Short mmCIF file of C-alpha atoms in Angstrom, two decimals:
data_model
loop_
_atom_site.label_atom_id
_atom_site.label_comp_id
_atom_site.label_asym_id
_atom_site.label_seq_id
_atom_site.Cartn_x
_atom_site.Cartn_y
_atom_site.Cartn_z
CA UNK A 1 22.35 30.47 35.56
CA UNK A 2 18.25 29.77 35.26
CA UNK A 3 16.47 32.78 34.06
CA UNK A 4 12.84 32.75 34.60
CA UNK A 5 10.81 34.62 31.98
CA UNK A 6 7.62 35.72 33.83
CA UNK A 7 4.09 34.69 32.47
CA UNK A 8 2.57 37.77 31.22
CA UNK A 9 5.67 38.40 29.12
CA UNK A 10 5.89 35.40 27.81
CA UNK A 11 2.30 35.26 26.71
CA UNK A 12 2.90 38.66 24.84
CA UNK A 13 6.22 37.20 22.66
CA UNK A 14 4.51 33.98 22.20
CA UNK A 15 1.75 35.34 20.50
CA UNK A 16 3.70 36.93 18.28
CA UNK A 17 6.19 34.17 17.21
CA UNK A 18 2.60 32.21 16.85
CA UNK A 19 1.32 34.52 14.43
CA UNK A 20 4.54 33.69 12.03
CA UNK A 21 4.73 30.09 12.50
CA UNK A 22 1.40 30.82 10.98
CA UNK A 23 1.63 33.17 8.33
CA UNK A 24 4.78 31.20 7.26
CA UNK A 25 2.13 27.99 7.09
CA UNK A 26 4.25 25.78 8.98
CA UNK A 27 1.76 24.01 10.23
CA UNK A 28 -0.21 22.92 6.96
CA UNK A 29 2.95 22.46 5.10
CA UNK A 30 3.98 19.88 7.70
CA UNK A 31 0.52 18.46 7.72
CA UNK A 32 0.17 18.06 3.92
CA UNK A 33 3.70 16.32 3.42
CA UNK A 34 3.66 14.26 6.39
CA UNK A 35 1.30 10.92 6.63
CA UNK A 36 -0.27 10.63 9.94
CA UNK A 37 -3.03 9.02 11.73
CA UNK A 38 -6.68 11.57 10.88
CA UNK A 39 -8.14 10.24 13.85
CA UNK A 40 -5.44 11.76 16.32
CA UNK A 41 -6.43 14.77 18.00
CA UNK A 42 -3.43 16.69 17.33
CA UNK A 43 -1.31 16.80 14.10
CA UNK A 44 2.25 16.66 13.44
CA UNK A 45 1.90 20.43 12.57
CA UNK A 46 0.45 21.38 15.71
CA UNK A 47 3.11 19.32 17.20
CA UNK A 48 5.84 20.99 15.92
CA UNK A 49 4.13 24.75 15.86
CA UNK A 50 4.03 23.98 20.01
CA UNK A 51 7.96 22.69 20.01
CA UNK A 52 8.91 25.79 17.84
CA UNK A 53 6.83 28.04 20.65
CA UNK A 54 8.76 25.74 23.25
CA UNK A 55 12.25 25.92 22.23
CA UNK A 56 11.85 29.93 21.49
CA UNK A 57 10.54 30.54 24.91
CA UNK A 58 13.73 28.46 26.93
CA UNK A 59 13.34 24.70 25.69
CA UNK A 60 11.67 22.35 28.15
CA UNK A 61 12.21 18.46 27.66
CA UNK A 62 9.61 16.51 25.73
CA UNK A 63 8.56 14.98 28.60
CA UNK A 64 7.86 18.34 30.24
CA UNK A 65 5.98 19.69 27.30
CA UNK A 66 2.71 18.77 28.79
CA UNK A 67 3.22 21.10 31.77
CA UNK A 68 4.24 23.84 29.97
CA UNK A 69 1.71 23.78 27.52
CA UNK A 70 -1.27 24.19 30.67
CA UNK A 71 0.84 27.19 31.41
CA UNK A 72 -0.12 29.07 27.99
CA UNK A 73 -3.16 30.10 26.16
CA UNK A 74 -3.44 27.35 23.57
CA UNK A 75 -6.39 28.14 22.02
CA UNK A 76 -4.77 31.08 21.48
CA UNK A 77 -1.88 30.44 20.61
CA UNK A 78 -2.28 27.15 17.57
CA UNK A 79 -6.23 27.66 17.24
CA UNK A 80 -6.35 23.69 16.86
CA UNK A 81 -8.68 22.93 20.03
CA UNK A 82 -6.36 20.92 21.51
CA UNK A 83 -5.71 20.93 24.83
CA UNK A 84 -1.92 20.36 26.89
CA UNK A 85 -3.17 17.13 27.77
CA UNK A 86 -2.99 16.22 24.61
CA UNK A 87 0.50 17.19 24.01
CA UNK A 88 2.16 14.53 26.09
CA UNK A 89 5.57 12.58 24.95
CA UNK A 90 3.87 9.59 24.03
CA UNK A 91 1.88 12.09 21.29
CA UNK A 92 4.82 13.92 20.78
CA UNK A 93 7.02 10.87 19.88
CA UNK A 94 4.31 9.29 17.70
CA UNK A 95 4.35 12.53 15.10
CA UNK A 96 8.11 13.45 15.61
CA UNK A 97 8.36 9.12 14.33
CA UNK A 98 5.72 10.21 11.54
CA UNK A 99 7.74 13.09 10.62
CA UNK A 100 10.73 11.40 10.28
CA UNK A 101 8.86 8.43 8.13
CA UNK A 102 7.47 11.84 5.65
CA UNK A 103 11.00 12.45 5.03
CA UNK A 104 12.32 15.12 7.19
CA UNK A 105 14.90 16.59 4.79
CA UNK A 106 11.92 17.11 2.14
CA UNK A 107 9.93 18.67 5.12
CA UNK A 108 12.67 21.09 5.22
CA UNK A 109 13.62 21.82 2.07
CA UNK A 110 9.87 23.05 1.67
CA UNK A 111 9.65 25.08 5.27
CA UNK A 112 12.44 27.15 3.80
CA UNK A 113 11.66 27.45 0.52
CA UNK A 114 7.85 28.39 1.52
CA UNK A 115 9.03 30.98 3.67
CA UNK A 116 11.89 32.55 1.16
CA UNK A 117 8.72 32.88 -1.40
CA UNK A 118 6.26 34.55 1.40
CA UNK A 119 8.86 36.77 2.44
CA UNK A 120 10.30 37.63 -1.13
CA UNK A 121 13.98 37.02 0.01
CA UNK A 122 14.72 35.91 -3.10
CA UNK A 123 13.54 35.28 -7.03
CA UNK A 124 14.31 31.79 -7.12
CA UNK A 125 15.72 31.27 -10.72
CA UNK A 126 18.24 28.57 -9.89
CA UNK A 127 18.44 26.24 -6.26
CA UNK A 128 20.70 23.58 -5.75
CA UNK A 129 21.41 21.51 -2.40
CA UNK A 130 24.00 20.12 -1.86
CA UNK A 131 23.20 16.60 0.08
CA UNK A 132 27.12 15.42 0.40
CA UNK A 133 27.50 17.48 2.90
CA UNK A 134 25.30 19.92 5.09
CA UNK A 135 21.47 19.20 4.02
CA UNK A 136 20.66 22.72 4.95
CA UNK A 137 23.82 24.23 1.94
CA UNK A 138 22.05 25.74 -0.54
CA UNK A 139 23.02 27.65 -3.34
CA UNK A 140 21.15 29.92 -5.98
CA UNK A 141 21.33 32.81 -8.47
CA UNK A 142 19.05 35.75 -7.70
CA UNK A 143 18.15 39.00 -9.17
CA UNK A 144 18.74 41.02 -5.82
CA UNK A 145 20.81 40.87 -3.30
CA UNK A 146 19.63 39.10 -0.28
CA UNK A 147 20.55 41.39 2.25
#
């Protein structure tokens, strides 16, 4: 079963969920951990900030990212400049590559803790992850309860 969200609401939730991937500074926390090439028009930030948008909105293949992208406001939406065309899977695969060279699990590991700070979640007093297993286990000792 193919559901087809229509344009003018997806343009409405998609701002939104932009607005967080930017308040939670996903973008420049990607940007300042991961090395990349200054002299490509896109960064691995913007890169990801449009595959978050992507896979919220129904998940489109890399190689269909392009399209999908001329289908949205994306001046709007990642304030970068950068138009779809520039978004294709040859881009895409060179910053998911320099991603994964910037260590992806330290990537991580700072996307959550960034956003458990912003949002006050927790006091962090103690974190430990545990890497044997699941690199996404973490536990801590907080003042309050998390939920």
């Amino acid at each position: 079963m193919t559901i087809k969200i229509d344009p003018i609401y997806q343009e409405r939730y998609l701002n939104l969920l932009s607005a967080v991937i930017k308040q939670l500074r996903i973008p420049q926390t990607i940007n300042r951990l991961v090395p990349y090439d200054e002299q490509c028009l896109t960064t691995p930030g913007d890169a990801v900030h449009l595959m978050l948008l992507d896979i919220l909105s129904g998940r489109q293949a890399l190689v269909h990212l392009e399209g999908w992208a001329a289908e949205v406001d994306l001046e709007k939406l990642l304030s970068s400049g950068a138009g779809a065309h520039h978004f294709n899977d040859d881009a895409l695969g060179r910053h998911l590559d320099w991603i994964h060279d910037g260590n992806v699990h330290q990537i991580y590991s700072q996307l959550v803790v960034g956003a458990f700070q912003k949002e006050d979640i927790w006091s962090l007093h103690v974190f430990h992850g545990d890497t044997t297993s699941n690199p996404s286990t973490v536990s801590t000792r907080t003042r309050k309860k998390i939920f």
